[in-house]
């Protein structure tokens, strides 16, 4: 299994709007996505953490071509101030995967 963990910074005051966009997705429309978790950083008011588990890196890459994903990315871009941490992992198990 393929995992991604990333920290994103929303433009000041835009975290809730960005969270809403990140969460308006259809699980059935994401082949290979086993887990997608979006969380507020408790120490930084504009920071968001995203954790994903995919059956393969190829499924993740293919998801970026899904029309609804492309539309969400386009909608979110003006609200994103930047990206910080980005880690790829090999998921070996856990609850929910």
PDB file of C-alpha atoms in Angstrom:
ATOM      1  CA  UNK A   1       0.000   0.000   0.000  1.00  0.00           C
ATOM      2  CA  UNK A   2       1.103   3.545  -0.752  1.00  0.00           C
ATOM      3  CA  UNK A   3       0.739   6.392   1.724  1.00  0.00           C
ATOM      4  CA  UNK A   4       1.019  10.160   1.616  1.00  0.00           C
ATOM      5  CA  UNK A   5       1.117  12.552   4.546  1.00  0.00           C
ATOM      6  CA  UNK A   6       1.227  16.251   3.845  1.00  0.00           C
ATOM      7  CA  UNK A   7       0.912  19.592   5.567  1.00  0.00           C
ATOM      8  CA  UNK A   8      -0.799  22.393   3.655  1.00  0.00           C
ATOM      9  CA  UNK A   9      -1.104  26.033   4.662  1.00  0.00           C
ATOM     10  CA  UNK A  10      -4.301  27.896   3.858  1.00  0.00           C
ATOM     11  CA  UNK A  11      -4.245  31.580   3.052  1.00  0.00           C
ATOM     12  CA  UNK A  12      -4.845  33.541   6.278  1.00  0.00           C
ATOM     13  CA  UNK A  13      -8.427  33.113   7.414  1.00  0.00           C
ATOM     14  CA  UNK A  14      -9.256  30.617   4.655  1.00  0.00           C
ATOM     15  CA  UNK A  15      -8.679  27.295   6.439  1.00  0.00           C
ATOM     16  CA  UNK A  16     -12.360  26.436   6.946  1.00  0.00           C
ATOM     17  CA  UNK A  17     -13.208  27.229   3.324  1.00  0.00           C
ATOM     18  CA  UNK A  18     -10.278  25.108   2.148  1.00  0.00           C
ATOM     19  CA  UNK A  19     -11.285  22.251   4.460  1.00  0.00           C
ATOM     20  CA  UNK A  20     -14.787  22.312   2.967  1.00  0.00           C
ATOM     21  CA  UNK A  21     -13.368  21.921  -0.546  1.00  0.00           C
ATOM     22  CA  UNK A  22     -11.028  19.116   0.512  1.00  0.00           C
ATOM     23  CA  UNK A  23     -13.939  17.240   2.069  1.00  0.00           C
ATOM     24  CA  UNK A  24     -16.482  17.536  -0.750  1.00  0.00           C
ATOM     25  CA  UNK A  25     -15.498  14.354  -2.549  1.00  0.00           C
ATOM     26  CA  UNK A  26     -17.160  11.078  -3.437  1.00  0.00           C
ATOM     27  CA  UNK A  27     -15.344   8.002  -2.101  1.00  0.00           C
ATOM     28  CA  UNK A  28     -16.879   5.822  -4.820  1.00  0.00           C
ATOM     29  CA  UNK A  29     -15.248   8.037  -7.422  1.00  0.00           C
ATOM     30  CA  UNK A  30     -11.736   7.435  -6.079  1.00  0.00           C
ATOM     31  CA  UNK A  31     -10.672   3.954  -7.229  1.00  0.00           C
ATOM     32  CA  UNK A  32      -7.846   2.595  -5.108  1.00  0.00           C
ATOM     33  CA  UNK A  33      -8.254   5.117  -2.273  1.00  0.00           C
ATOM     34  CA  UNK A  34      -8.371   3.192   1.005  1.00  0.00           C
ATOM     35  CA  UNK A  35      -8.194   6.151   3.379  1.00  0.00           C
ATOM     36  CA  UNK A  36      -8.363   9.938   3.063  1.00  0.00           C
ATOM     37  CA  UNK A  37      -8.165  11.941   6.295  1.00  0.00           C
ATOM     38  CA  UNK A  38      -8.125  15.732   6.565  1.00  0.00           C
ATOM     39  CA  UNK A  39      -7.290  17.359   9.912  1.00  0.00           C
ATOM     40  CA  UNK A  40      -6.818  20.784  11.448  1.00  0.00           C
ATOM     41  CA  UNK A  41      -3.396  21.466  12.974  1.00  0.00           C
ATOM     42  CA  UNK A  42      -4.050  22.395  16.601  1.00  0.00           C
ATOM     43  CA  UNK A  43      -0.993  24.659  16.851  1.00  0.00           C
ATOM     44  CA  UNK A  44      -1.143  26.598  13.588  1.00  0.00           C
ATOM     45  CA  UNK A  45      -4.410  28.353  12.711  1.00  0.00           C
ATOM     46  CA  UNK A  46      -3.953  28.075   8.939  1.00  0.00           C
ATOM     47  CA  UNK A  47      -2.393  24.597   8.751  1.00  0.00           C
ATOM     48  CA  UNK A  48      -4.073  21.409   7.490  1.00  0.00           C
ATOM     49  CA  UNK A  49      -2.764  17.820   7.516  1.00  0.00           C
ATOM     50  CA  UNK A  50      -3.851  15.324   4.870  1.00  0.00           C
ATOM     51  CA  UNK A  51      -3.175  11.603   5.227  1.00  0.00           C
ATOM     52  CA  UNK A  52      -3.947   9.246   2.346  1.00  0.00           C
ATOM     53  CA  UNK A  53      -3.631   5.502   1.802  1.00  0.00           C
ATOM     54  CA  UNK A  54      -3.850   4.070  -1.708  1.00  0.00           C
ATOM     55  CA  UNK A  55      -3.582   0.560  -3.049  1.00  0.00           C
ATOM     56  CA  UNK A  56      -0.710   1.771  -5.265  1.00  0.00           C
ATOM     57  CA  UNK A  57       1.149   4.908  -6.368  1.00  0.00           C
ATOM     58  CA  UNK A  58      -0.458   4.450  -9.795  1.00  0.00           C
ATOM     59  CA  UNK A  59      -3.977   4.729  -8.325  1.00  0.00           C
ATOM     60  CA  UNK A  60      -3.011   7.960  -6.610  1.00  0.00           C
ATOM     61  CA  UNK A  61      -1.529   9.386  -9.796  1.00  0.00           C
ATOM     62  CA  UNK A  62      -4.624   8.337 -11.789  1.00  0.00           C
ATOM     63  CA  UNK A  63      -6.887  10.092  -9.279  1.00  0.00           C
ATOM     64  CA  UNK A  64      -5.398  13.436 -10.299  1.00  0.00           C
ATOM     65  CA  UNK A  65      -7.037  13.007 -13.727  1.00  0.00           C
ATOM     66  CA  UNK A  66     -10.565  12.428 -12.358  1.00  0.00           C
ATOM     67  CA  UNK A  67     -12.696  15.434 -13.406  1.00  0.00           C
ATOM     68  CA  UNK A  68     -14.107  16.027  -9.909  1.00  0.00           C
ATOM     69  CA  UNK A  69     -10.615  15.937  -8.390  1.00  0.00           C
ATOM     70  CA  UNK A  70      -9.278  18.343 -11.005  1.00  0.00           C
ATOM     71  CA  UNK A  71     -12.218  20.696 -10.332  1.00  0.00           C
ATOM     72  CA  UNK A  72     -11.592  20.562  -6.560  1.00  0.00           C
ATOM     73  CA  UNK A  73      -7.890  21.322  -7.065  1.00  0.00           C
ATOM     74  CA  UNK A  74      -8.738  24.275  -9.289  1.00  0.00           C
ATOM     75  CA  UNK A  75     -11.261  25.567  -6.737  1.00  0.00           C
ATOM     76  CA  UNK A  76      -8.816  25.122  -3.836  1.00  0.00           C
ATOM     77  CA  UNK A  77      -5.691  26.658  -5.385  1.00  0.00           C
ATOM     78  CA  UNK A  78      -6.579  30.314  -4.647  1.00  0.00           C
ATOM     79  CA  UNK A  79      -7.044  29.400  -0.961  1.00  0.00           C
ATOM     80  CA  UNK A  80      -3.684  27.625  -0.586  1.00  0.00           C
ATOM     81  CA  UNK A  81      -0.764  29.667   0.746  1.00  0.00           C
ATOM     82  CA  UNK A  82       1.715  26.829   0.423  1.00  0.00           C
ATOM     83  CA  UNK A  83       2.779  23.292   1.146  1.00  0.00           C
ATOM     84  CA  UNK A  84       5.120  22.256   3.927  1.00  0.00           C
ATOM     85  CA  UNK A  85       5.845  18.645   4.825  1.00  0.00           C
ATOM     86  CA  UNK A  86       5.230  15.966   2.188  1.00  0.00           C
ATOM     87  CA  UNK A  87       6.099  12.362   2.973  1.00  0.00           C
ATOM     88  CA  UNK A  88       5.556   9.194   0.955  1.00  0.00           C
ATOM     89  CA  UNK A  89       5.236   5.972   2.942  1.00  0.00           C
ATOM     90  CA  UNK A  90       4.803   2.245   2.487  1.00  0.00           C
ATOM     91  CA  UNK A  91       1.718   1.429   4.552  1.00  0.00           C
ATOM     92  CA  UNK A  92       2.006  -1.927   6.320  1.00  0.00           C
ATOM     93  CA  UNK A  93      -1.376  -2.010   8.077  1.00  0.00           C
ATOM     94  CA  UNK A  94      -3.539  -0.466  10.738  1.00  0.00           C
ATOM     95  CA  UNK A  95      -7.157   0.189  11.585  1.00  0.00           C
ATOM     96  CA  UNK A  96      -9.193   1.138   8.535  1.00  0.00           C
ATOM     97  CA  UNK A  97      -6.775  -0.074   5.866  1.00  0.00           C
TER      98      UNK A  97
END
